[in-house]
Short mmCIF file of C-alpha atoms and ligand atoms in Angstrom, two decimals:
data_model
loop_
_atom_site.label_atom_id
_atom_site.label_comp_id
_atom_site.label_asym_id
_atom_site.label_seq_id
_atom_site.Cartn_x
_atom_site.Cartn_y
_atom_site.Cartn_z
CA UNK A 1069 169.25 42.51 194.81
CA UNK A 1070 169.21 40.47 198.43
CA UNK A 1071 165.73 39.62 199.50
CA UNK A 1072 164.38 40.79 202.34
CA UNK A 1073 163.82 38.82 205.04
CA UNK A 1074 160.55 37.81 204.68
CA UNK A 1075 158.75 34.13 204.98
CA UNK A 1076 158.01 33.79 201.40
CA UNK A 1077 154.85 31.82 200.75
CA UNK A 1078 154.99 28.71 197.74
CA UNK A 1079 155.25 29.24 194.36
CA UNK A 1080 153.65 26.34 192.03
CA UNK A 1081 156.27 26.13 188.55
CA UNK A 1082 154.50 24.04 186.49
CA UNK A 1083 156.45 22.11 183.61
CA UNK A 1084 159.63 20.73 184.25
CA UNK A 1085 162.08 21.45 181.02
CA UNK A 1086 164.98 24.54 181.07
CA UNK A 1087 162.99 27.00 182.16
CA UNK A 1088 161.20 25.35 184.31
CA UNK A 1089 163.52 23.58 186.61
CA UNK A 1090 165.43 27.14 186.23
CA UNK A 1091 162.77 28.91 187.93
CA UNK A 1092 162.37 26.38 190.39
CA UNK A 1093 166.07 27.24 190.91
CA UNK A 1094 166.05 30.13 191.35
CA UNK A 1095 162.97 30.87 193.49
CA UNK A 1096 164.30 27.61 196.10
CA UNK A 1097 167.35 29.63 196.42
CA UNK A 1098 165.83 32.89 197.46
CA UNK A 1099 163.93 31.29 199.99
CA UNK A 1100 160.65 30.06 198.45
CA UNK A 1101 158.51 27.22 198.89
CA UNK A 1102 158.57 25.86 195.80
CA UNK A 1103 155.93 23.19 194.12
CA UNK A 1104 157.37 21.74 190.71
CA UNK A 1105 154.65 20.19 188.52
CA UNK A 1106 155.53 17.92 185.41
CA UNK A 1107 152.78 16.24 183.47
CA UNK A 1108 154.36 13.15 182.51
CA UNK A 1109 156.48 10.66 184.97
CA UNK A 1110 159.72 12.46 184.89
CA UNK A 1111 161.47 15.81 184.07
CA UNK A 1112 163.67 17.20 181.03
CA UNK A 1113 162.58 14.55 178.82
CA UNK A 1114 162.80 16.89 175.67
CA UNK A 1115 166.32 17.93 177.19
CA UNK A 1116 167.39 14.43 177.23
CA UNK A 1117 166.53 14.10 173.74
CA UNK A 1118 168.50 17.37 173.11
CA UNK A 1119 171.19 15.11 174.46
CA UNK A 1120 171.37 12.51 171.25
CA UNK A 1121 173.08 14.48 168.98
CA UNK A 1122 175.50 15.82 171.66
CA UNK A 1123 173.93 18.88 173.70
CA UNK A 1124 174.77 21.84 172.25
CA UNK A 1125 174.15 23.98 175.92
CA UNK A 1126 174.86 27.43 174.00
CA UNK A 1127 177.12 29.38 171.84
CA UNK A 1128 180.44 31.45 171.88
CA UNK A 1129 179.06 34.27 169.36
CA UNK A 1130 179.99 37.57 170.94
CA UNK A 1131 177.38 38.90 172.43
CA UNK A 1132 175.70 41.38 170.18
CA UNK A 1133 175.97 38.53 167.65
CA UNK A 1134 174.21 36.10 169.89
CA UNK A 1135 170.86 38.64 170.67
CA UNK A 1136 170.84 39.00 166.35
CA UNK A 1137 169.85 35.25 166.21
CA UNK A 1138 166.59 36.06 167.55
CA UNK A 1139 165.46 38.31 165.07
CA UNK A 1140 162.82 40.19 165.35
CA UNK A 1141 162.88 39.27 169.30
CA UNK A 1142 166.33 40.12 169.45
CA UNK A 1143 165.70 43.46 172.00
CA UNK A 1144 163.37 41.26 174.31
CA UNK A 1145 165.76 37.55 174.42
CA UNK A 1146 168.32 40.43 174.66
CA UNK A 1147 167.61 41.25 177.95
CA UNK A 1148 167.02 38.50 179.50
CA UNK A 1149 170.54 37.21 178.23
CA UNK A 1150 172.46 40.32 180.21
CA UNK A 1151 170.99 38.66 182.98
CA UNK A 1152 172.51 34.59 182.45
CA UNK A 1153 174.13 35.00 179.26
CA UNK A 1154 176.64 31.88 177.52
CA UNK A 1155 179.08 32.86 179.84
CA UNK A 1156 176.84 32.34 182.75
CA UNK A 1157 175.16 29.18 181.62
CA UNK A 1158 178.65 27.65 181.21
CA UNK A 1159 179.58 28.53 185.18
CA UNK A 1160 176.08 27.32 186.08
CA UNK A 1161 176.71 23.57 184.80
CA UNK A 1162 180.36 23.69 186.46
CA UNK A 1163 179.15 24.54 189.41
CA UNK A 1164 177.16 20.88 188.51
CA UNK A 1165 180.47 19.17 188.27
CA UNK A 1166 179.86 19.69 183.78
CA UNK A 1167 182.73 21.07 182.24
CA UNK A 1168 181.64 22.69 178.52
CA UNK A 1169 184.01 22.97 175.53
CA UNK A 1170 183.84 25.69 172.48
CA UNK A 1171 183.54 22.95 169.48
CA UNK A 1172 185.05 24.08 166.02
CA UNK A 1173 181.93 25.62 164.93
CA UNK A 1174 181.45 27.52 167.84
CA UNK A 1175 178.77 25.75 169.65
CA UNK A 1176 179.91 25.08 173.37
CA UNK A 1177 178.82 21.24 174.62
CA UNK A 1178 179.23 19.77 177.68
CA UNK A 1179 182.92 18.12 178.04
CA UNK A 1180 180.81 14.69 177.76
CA UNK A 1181 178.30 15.97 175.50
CA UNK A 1182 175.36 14.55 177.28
CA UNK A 1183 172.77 15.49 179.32
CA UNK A 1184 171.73 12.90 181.14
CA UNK A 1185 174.51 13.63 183.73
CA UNK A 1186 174.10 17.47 183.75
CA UNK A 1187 170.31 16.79 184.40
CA UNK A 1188 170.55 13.99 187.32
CA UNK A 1189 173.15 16.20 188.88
CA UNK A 1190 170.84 18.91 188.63
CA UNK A 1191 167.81 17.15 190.13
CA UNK A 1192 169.38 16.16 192.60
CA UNK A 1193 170.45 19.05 193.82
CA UNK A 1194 167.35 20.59 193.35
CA UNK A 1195 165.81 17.64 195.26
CA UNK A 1196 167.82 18.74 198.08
CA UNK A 1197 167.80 21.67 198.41
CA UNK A 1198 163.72 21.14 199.36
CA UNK A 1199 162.19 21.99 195.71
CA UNK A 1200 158.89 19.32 195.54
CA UNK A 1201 158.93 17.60 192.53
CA UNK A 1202 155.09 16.40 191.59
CA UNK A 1203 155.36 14.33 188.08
CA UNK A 1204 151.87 13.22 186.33
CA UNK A 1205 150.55 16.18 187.49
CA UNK A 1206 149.17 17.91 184.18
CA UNK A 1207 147.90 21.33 184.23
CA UNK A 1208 144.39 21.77 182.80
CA UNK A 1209 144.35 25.84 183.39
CA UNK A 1210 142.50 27.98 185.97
CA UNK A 1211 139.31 27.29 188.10
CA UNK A 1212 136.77 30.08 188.10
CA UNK A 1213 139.32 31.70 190.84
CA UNK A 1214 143.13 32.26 190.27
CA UNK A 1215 143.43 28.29 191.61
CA UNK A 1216 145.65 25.83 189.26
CA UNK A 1217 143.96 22.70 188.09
CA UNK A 1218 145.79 19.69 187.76
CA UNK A 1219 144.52 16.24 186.14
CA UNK A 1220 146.78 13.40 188.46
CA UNK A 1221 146.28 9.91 188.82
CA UNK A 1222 144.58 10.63 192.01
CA UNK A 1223 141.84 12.38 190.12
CA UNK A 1224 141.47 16.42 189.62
CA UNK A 1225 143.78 18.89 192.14
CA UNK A 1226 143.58 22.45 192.67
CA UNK A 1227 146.76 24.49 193.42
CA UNK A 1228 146.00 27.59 195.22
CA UNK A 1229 150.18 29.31 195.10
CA UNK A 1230 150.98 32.59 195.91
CA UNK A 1231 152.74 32.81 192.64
CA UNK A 1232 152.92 30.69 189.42
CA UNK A 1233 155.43 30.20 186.82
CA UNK A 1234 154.16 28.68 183.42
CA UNK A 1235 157.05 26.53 181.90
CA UNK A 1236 155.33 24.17 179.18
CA UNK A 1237 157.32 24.61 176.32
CA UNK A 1238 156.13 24.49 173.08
CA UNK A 1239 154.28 21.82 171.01
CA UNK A 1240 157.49 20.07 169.24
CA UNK A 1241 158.15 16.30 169.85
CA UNK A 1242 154.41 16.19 171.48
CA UNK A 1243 155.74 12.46 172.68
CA UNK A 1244 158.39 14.20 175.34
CA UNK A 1245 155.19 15.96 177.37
CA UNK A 1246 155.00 19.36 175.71
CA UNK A 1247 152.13 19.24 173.84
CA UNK A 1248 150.62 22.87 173.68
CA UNK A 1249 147.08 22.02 174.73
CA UNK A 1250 147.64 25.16 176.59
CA UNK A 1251 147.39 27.47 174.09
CA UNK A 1252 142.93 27.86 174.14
CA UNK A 1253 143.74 27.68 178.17
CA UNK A 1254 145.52 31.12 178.09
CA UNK A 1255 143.77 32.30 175.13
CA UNK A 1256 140.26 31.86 176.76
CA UNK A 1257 141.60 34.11 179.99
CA UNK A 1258 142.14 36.86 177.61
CA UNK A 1259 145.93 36.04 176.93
CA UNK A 1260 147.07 36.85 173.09
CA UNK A 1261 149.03 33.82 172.20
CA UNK A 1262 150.41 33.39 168.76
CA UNK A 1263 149.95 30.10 166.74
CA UNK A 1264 152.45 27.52 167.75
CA UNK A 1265 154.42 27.10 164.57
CA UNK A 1266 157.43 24.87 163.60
CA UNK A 1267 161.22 26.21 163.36
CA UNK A 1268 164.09 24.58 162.76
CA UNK A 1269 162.02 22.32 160.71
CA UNK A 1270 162.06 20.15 157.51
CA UNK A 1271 159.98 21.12 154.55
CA UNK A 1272 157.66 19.19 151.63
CA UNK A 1273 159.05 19.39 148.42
CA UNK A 1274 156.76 16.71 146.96
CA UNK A 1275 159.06 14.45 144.75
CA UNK A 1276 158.24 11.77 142.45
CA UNK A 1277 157.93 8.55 143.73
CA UNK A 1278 161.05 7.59 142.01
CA UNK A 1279 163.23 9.83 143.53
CA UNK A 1280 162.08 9.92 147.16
CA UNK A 1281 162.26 5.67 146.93
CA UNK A 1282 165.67 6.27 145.48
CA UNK A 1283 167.73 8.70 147.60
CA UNK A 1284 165.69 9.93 150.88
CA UNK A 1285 167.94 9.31 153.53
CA UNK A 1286 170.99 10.93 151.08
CA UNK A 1287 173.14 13.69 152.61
CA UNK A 1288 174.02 16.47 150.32
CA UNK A 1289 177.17 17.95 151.74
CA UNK A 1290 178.57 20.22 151.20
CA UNK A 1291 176.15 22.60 149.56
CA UNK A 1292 175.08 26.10 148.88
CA UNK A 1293 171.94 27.39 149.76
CA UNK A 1294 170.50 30.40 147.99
CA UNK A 1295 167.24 32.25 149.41
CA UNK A 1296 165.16 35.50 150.63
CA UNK A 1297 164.97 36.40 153.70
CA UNK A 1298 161.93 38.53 155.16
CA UNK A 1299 163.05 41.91 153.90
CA UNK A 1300 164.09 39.99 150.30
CA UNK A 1301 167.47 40.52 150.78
CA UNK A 1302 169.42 37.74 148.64
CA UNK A 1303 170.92 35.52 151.46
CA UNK A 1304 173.42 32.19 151.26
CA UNK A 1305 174.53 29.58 153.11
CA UNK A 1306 176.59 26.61 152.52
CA UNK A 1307 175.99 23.74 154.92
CA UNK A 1308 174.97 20.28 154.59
CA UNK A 1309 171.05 18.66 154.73
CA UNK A 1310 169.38 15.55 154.14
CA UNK A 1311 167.14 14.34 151.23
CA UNK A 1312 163.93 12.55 152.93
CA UNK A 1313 160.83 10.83 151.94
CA UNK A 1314 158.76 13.77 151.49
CA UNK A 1315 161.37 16.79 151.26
CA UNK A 1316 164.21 18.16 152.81
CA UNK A 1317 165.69 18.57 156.61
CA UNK A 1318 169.33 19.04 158.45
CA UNK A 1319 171.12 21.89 159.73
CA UNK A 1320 171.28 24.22 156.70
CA UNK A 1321 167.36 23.69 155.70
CA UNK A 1322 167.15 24.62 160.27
CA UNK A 1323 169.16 27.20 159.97
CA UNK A 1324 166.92 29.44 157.14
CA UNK A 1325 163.95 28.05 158.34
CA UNK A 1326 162.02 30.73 159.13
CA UNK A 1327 162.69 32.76 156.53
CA UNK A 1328 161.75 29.93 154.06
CA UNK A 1329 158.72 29.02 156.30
CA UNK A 1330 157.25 33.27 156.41
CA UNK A 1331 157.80 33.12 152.60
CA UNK A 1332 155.28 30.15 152.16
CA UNK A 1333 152.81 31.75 154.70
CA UNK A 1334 153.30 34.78 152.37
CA UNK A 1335 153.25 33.73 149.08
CA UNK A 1336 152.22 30.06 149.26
CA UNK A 1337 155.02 28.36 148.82
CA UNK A 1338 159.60 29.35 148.93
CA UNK A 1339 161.76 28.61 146.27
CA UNK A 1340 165.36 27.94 147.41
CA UNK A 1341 168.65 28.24 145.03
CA UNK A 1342 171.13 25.08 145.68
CA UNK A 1343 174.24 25.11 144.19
CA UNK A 1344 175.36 21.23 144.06
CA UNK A 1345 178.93 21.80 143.41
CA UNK A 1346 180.44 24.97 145.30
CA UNK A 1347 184.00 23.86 144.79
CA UNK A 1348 183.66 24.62 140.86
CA UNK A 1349 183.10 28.17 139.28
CA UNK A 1350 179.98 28.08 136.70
CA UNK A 1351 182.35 28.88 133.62
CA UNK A 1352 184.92 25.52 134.84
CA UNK A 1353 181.69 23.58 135.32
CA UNK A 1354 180.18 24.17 131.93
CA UNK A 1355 183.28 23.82 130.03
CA UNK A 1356 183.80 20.63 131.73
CA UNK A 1357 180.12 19.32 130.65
CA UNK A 1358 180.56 20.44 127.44
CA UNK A 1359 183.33 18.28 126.91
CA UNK A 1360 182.03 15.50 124.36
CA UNK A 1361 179.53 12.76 125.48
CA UNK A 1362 179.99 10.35 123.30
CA UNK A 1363 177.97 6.82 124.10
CA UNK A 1364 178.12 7.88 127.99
CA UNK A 1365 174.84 7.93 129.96
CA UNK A 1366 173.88 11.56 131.41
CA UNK A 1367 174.61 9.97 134.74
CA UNK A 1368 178.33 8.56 133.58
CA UNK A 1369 178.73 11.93 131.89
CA UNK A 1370 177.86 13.93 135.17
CA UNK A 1371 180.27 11.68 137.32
CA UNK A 1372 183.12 11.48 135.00
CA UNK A 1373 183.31 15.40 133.54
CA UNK A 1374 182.47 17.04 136.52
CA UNK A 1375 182.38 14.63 139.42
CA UNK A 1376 178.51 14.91 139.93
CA UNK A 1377 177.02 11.96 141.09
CA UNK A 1378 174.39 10.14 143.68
CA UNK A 1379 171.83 12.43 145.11
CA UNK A 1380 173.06 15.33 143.17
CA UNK A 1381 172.90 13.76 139.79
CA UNK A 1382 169.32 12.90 140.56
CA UNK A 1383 168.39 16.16 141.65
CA UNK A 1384 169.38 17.30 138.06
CA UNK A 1385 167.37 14.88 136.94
CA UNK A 1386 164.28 15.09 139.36
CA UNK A 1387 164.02 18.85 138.85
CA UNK A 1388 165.94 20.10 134.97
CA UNK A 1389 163.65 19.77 132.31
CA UNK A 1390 164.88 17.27 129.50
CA UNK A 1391 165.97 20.19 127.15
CA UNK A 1392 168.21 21.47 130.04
CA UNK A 1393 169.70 17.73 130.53
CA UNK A 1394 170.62 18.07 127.07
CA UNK A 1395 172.23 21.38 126.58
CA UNK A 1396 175.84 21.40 129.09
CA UNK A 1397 176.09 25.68 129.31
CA UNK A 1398 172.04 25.24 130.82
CA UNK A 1399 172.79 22.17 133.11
CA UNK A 1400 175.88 23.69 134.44
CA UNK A 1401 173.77 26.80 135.45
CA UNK A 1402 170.67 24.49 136.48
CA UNK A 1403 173.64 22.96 139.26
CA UNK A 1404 174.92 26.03 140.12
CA UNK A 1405 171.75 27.19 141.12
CA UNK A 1406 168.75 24.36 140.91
CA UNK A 1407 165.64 26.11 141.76
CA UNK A 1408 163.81 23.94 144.06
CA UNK A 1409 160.56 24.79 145.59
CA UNK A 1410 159.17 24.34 148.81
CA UNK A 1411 155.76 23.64 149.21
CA UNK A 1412 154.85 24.15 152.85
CA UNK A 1413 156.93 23.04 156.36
CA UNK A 1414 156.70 19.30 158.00
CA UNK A 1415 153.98 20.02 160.99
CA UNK A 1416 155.38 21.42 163.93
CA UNK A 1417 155.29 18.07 166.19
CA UNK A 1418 158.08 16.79 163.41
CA UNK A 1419 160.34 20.10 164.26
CA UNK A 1420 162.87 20.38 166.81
CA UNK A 1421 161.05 24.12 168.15
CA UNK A 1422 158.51 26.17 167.78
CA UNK A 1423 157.49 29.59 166.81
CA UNK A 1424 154.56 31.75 168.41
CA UNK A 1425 153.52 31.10 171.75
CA UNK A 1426 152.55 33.95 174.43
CA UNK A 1427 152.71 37.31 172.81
CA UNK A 1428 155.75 39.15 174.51
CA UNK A 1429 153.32 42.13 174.98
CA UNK A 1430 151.00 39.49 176.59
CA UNK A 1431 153.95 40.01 179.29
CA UNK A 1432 155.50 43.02 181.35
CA UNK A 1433 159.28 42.56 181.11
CA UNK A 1434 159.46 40.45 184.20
CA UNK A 1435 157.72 38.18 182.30
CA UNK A 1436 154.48 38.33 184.10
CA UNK A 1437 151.42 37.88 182.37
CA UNK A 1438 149.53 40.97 182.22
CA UNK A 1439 146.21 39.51 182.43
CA UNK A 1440 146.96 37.51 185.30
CA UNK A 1441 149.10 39.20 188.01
CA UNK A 1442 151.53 36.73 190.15
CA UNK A 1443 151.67 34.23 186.98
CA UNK A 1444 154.94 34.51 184.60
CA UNK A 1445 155.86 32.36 182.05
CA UNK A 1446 159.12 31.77 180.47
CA UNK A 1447 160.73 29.28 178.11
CA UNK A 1448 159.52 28.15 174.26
CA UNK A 1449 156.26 28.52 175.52
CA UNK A 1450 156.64 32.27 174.40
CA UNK A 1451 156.52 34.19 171.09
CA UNK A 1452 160.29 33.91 170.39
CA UNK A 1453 162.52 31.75 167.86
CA UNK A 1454 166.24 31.51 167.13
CA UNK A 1455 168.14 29.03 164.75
CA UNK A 1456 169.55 25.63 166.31
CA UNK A 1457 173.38 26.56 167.87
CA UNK A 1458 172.52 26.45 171.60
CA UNK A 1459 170.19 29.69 171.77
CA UNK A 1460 167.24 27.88 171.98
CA UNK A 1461 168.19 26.47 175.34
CA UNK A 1462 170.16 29.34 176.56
CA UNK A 1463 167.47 31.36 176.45
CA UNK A 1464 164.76 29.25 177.83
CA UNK A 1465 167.39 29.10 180.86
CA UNK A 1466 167.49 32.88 180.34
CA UNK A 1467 163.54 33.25 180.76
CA UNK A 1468 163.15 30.85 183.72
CA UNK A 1469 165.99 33.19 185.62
CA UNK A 1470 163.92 35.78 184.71
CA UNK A 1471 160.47 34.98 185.36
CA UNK A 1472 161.67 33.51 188.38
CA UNK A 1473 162.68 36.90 189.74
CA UNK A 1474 159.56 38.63 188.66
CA UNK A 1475 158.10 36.46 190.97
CA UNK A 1476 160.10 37.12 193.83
CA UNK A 1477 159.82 41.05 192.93
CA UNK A 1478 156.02 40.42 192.90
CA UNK A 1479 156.01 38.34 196.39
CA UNK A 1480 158.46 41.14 198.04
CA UNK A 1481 155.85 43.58 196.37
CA UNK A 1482 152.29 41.82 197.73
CA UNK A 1483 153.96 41.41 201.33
CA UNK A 1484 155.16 44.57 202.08
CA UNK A 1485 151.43 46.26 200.66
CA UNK A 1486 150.25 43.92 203.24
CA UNK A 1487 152.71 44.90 206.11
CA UNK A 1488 151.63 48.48 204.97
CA UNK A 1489 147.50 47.78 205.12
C1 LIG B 651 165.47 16.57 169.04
C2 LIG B 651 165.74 17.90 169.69
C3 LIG B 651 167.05 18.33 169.86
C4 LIG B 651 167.30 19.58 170.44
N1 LIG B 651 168.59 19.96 170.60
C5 LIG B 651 168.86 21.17 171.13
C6 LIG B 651 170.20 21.60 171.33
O1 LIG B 651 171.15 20.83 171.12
N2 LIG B 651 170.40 22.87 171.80
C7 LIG B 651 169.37 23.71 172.09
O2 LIG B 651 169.61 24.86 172.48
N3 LIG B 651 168.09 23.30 171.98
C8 LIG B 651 167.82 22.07 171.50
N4 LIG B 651 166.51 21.66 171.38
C9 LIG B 651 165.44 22.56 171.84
C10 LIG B 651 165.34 22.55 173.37
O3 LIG B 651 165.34 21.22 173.85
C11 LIG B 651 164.04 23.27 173.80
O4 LIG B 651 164.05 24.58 173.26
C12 LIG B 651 163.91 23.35 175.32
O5 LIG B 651 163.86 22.06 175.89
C13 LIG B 651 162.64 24.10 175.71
O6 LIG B 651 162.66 24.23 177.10
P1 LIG B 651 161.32 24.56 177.90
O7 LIG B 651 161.66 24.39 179.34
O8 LIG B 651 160.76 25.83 177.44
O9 LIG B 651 160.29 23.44 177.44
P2 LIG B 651 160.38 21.85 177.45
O10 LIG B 651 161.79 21.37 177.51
O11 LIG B 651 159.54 21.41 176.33
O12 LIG B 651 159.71 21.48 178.83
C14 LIG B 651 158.34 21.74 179.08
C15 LIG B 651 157.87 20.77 180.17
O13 LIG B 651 156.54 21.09 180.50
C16 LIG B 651 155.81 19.90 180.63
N5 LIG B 651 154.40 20.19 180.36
C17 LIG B 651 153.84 20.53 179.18
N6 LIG B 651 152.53 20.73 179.32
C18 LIG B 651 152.26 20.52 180.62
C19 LIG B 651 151.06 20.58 181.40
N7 LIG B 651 149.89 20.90 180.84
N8 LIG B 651 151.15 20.33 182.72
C20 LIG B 651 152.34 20.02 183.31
N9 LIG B 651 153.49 19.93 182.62
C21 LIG B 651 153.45 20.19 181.29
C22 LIG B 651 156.42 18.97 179.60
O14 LIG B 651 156.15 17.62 179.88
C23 LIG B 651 157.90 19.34 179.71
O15 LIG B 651 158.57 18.55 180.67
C24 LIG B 651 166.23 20.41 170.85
C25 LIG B 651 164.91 19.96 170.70
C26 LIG B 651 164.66 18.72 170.13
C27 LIG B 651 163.23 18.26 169.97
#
C-alpha cells in the first residue's frame, strides 16, 4: 500500500542482524527517519559467521513445504513468508549485485557463497540511503516512560522514537552480540516470553573416557537415524553427524533436534535408533557376521565380514553389551538399529539457534507487542524454530519486513488520529 504523504517521525531499530537491518530497510525506504542501534562495534556479525560454512540464504521447497518446517509455528512464519518469501529474498540480494544458486540439496546460496559481500553491499546502501547506524550502543530496556535506554561508551542514553523495532536475536553464539539479557527486560513489562532454548543443537551422550579420547571428531556418514517425533510417530532420517567429546552434533542430529530435545524435557532423556550400515539389509548383515571368526579380533571380524570399521565399530563396542558382541544374529540387529540415548542438549550458547523467545500471542500479527503499542519485534528473538536449510534466515528477513510495516501502519495510524484531534 503507498504511504501517504506524511513527514514520518524516527523510528529507533535496535539490533543489527536480518531482521534488523531489514526493518531498517524497509522503514528508510518508506520515508522514515530511521536510528539503527547495534550493541557491539559492528553489524551482522552472527550473519558473517553464517557465512563459514557457505550461507545457505534460503530454500527451494515449494511453498507449502517450506511453512511445514516451522512446525507448530508454521500458520504464523506462514504469513509473514507470503509477504518476502525464497523467491523474494533471492531478488532482494540481486538487486545487491548477489546472484544465488539452488545447490543439489536444495538449499539456495549466494553464487559466491559468502556473506561478507552481500552484507558490505548491503550496508552500504543502507548507509546511503540516510539509515544512522549507532554501534556500541546496547539496549538496557525502558525508562519509567516508553524512552529506550542505551549503555554507550559515552555513558547511559535515552531514545525517545516514535516507533521501535526490537531485533536482538536470540541467545546462540553469545560471543557475536546476541546474548538474550533481554529476556527479564520484556518479561518485567508484562511481556510473556518463552525460555530461550537451543535448536539445531548437539546433544550429551556421556561416553566413556575411552571412546570420546578415541573417535570425537569422527564423522559417521552416511547413517540412519531412527526417532519419535512429538506426536510419537516413528520418524527416519539418513544423513551424516559428528562424534564429539561429550556427544553428538552435525546436520542430521540439527535436523531432529527438537523433537529429540521436547522428548528429554518430557521424559528426561531421548533415545535415538542409528543404523550404522544402511547399504546392507539386516538378514545380508547377519549372515555375513555369522560367517566363522576364527583367531580374528571382533574389530578385524567387523571390518573384514561386513566392512564395519572406525567410529562405527566402536560404537558397537561403546554401547552392545559383551553377550551381544558375541552372538552375530544380535550384533547385526544391535547395528541396524544401536539404541543410543541422549541425555540432555549442549546449552544453547553452543547451538546455532534458538527456541522460545517472545510469545507470538505476546504480538498482534503486525508483530507489535501488545503490551507496548508502537514497539514490534521480529527475528529469532521470537517464539519460533525451524531446522537449518535457509529458513532460519529467511524468516528473520520475513519478520523484519513485517514488523517494519506494522510500524509504518502504526505511524500512518497515530498521525492521522492527530490530524483528526
Ligand atoms: C554458526 C552459525 C551458522 C548459521 N548458518 C545459517 C545458515 O546458513 N542459514 C540460516 O538460515 N541461518 C543460519 N544461522 C542462523 C542465523 O544466522 C540466525 O537465525 C540469524 O542471524 C538471526 O537473525 P536476527 O536478526 O534475528 O538476530 P542476530 O543475527 O542474532 O542479530 C541480532 C543483533 O542484535 C544485537 N543485539 C543483541 N542484544 C542487543 C542489545 N541489548 N542492544 C543492542 N543490540 C543488541 C546483536 O549484537 C546482533 O547484531 C546460523 C547461525 C550460526 C550461529
Amino acid at each position: 500500500m503507498p504511504v501517504p504523504a506524511l513527514s514520518l517521525p524516527t523510528v529507533a531499530v535496535v539490533g543489527g542482524g536480518p531482521a534488523g537491518l531489514m526493518a531498517a530497510e524497509t522503514l528508510r525506504a518508506a520515508g522514515c527517519e530511521v536510528d539503527l542501534f547495534e550493541a557491539k562495534g559492528s553489524v551482522g556479525r552472527k550473519f558473517l559467521i553464517a557465512g563459514k560454512g557457505g550461507l545457505n540464504l534460503t530454500h527451494s521447497d515449494p511453498p507449502e513445504r517450506f511453512r511445514e518446517r516451522y512446525g507448530a509455528r508454521r500458520d504464523a512464519v506462514g504469513g509473514w513468508l507470503r509477504a518476502f518469501d525464497a523467491q523474494a529474498l533471492r531478488e532482494w540480494a540481486a538487486g545487491l549485485g548477489v546472484g544465488t544458486f539452488v545447490g543439489s540439496s536444495g538449499r539456495v546460496f549466494p553464487d559466491d557463497l559468502k556473506a561478507a559481500p552481500l552484507l558490505r553491499g548491503w550496508v552500504r546502501r543502507l548507509r546511503e540511503s540516510g539509515v544512522r547506524f549507532h554501534v556500541h550502543h546496547r539496549w538496557t530496556g525502558w525508562d519509567a516512560g516508553h524512552a529506550l535506554r542505551f549503555e554507550t561508551p559515552d555513558g547511559e542514553k535515552r531514545v525517545e522514537a516514535a516507533a521501535a523495532v526490537l531485533a536482538l536475536g536470540g541467545a546462540s553464539w553469545p560471543q557475536l552480540g546476541s546474548d538474550g539479557a533481554w529476556v527479564p527486560w520484556l518479561r518485567e513489562a508484562g511481556i510473556e516470553v518463552a525460555s530461550l532454548r537451543p535448536a539445531n543443537c548437539g546433544f550429551n551422550v556421556g561416553w566413556s573416557a575411552h571412546f570420546a579420547a578415541r573417535h570425537a571428531g569422527a564423522p559417521l556418514k552416511p547413517v540412519v537415524l531412527h526417532w519419535r517425533d512429538g506426536a510419537g510417530r516413528a520418524r527416519s532420517l539418513q544423513g551424516e553427524f559428528v562424534l564429539t567429546a561429550t556427544g553428538i552434533e552435525g546436520s542430521a542430529v540439527y535436523a531432529i533436534a527438537a523433537d529429540l530435545r521436547e522428548a528429554i524435557e518430557r521424559d528426561g532423556e531421548a533415545t535415538l535408533a542409528l543404523d550404522l550400515v544402511p547399504g546392507r539389509d539386516a538378514a545380508r548383515l547377519a549372515r555375513e557376521l555369522a560367517r566363522p571368526r576364527g583367531k580374528r579380533s571382533l574389530g578385524e571380524h567387523l571390518r573384514r565380514s561386513a566392512g564395519i570399521a572406525g567410529a562405527r565399530a566402536g560404537l558397537l563396542r561403546e554401547l552392545c553389551p559383551q553377550d551381544t558382541l558375541q552372538d552375530p544374529a544380535r550384533l547385526a540387529a544391535a547395528a541396524k538399529a544401536l539404541p543410543l540415548r541422549l541425555l540432555r542438549p549442549r546449552p544453547v550458547a553452543e547451538a546455532i539457534s534458538t527456541a522460545g523467545g517472545i510469545a507470538l500471542e505476546a504480538l498482534t500479527p503486525e508483530l507489535m507487542l501488545r503490551a507496548r503499542p508502537g514497539c514490534f519485534a521480529a527475528g529469532e528473538m521470537l517464539d519460533w524454530e525451524a531446522p537449518t536449510g535457509g529458513y532460519l534466515l529467511t524468516a528473520c528477513f520475513a519478520s523484519g519486513r513485517i514488523a517494519a510495516q506494522g510500524a509504518l501502519a502504526y505511524l500512518r495510524e497515530s498521525a492521522s488520529r492527530a490530524a483528526r484531534a
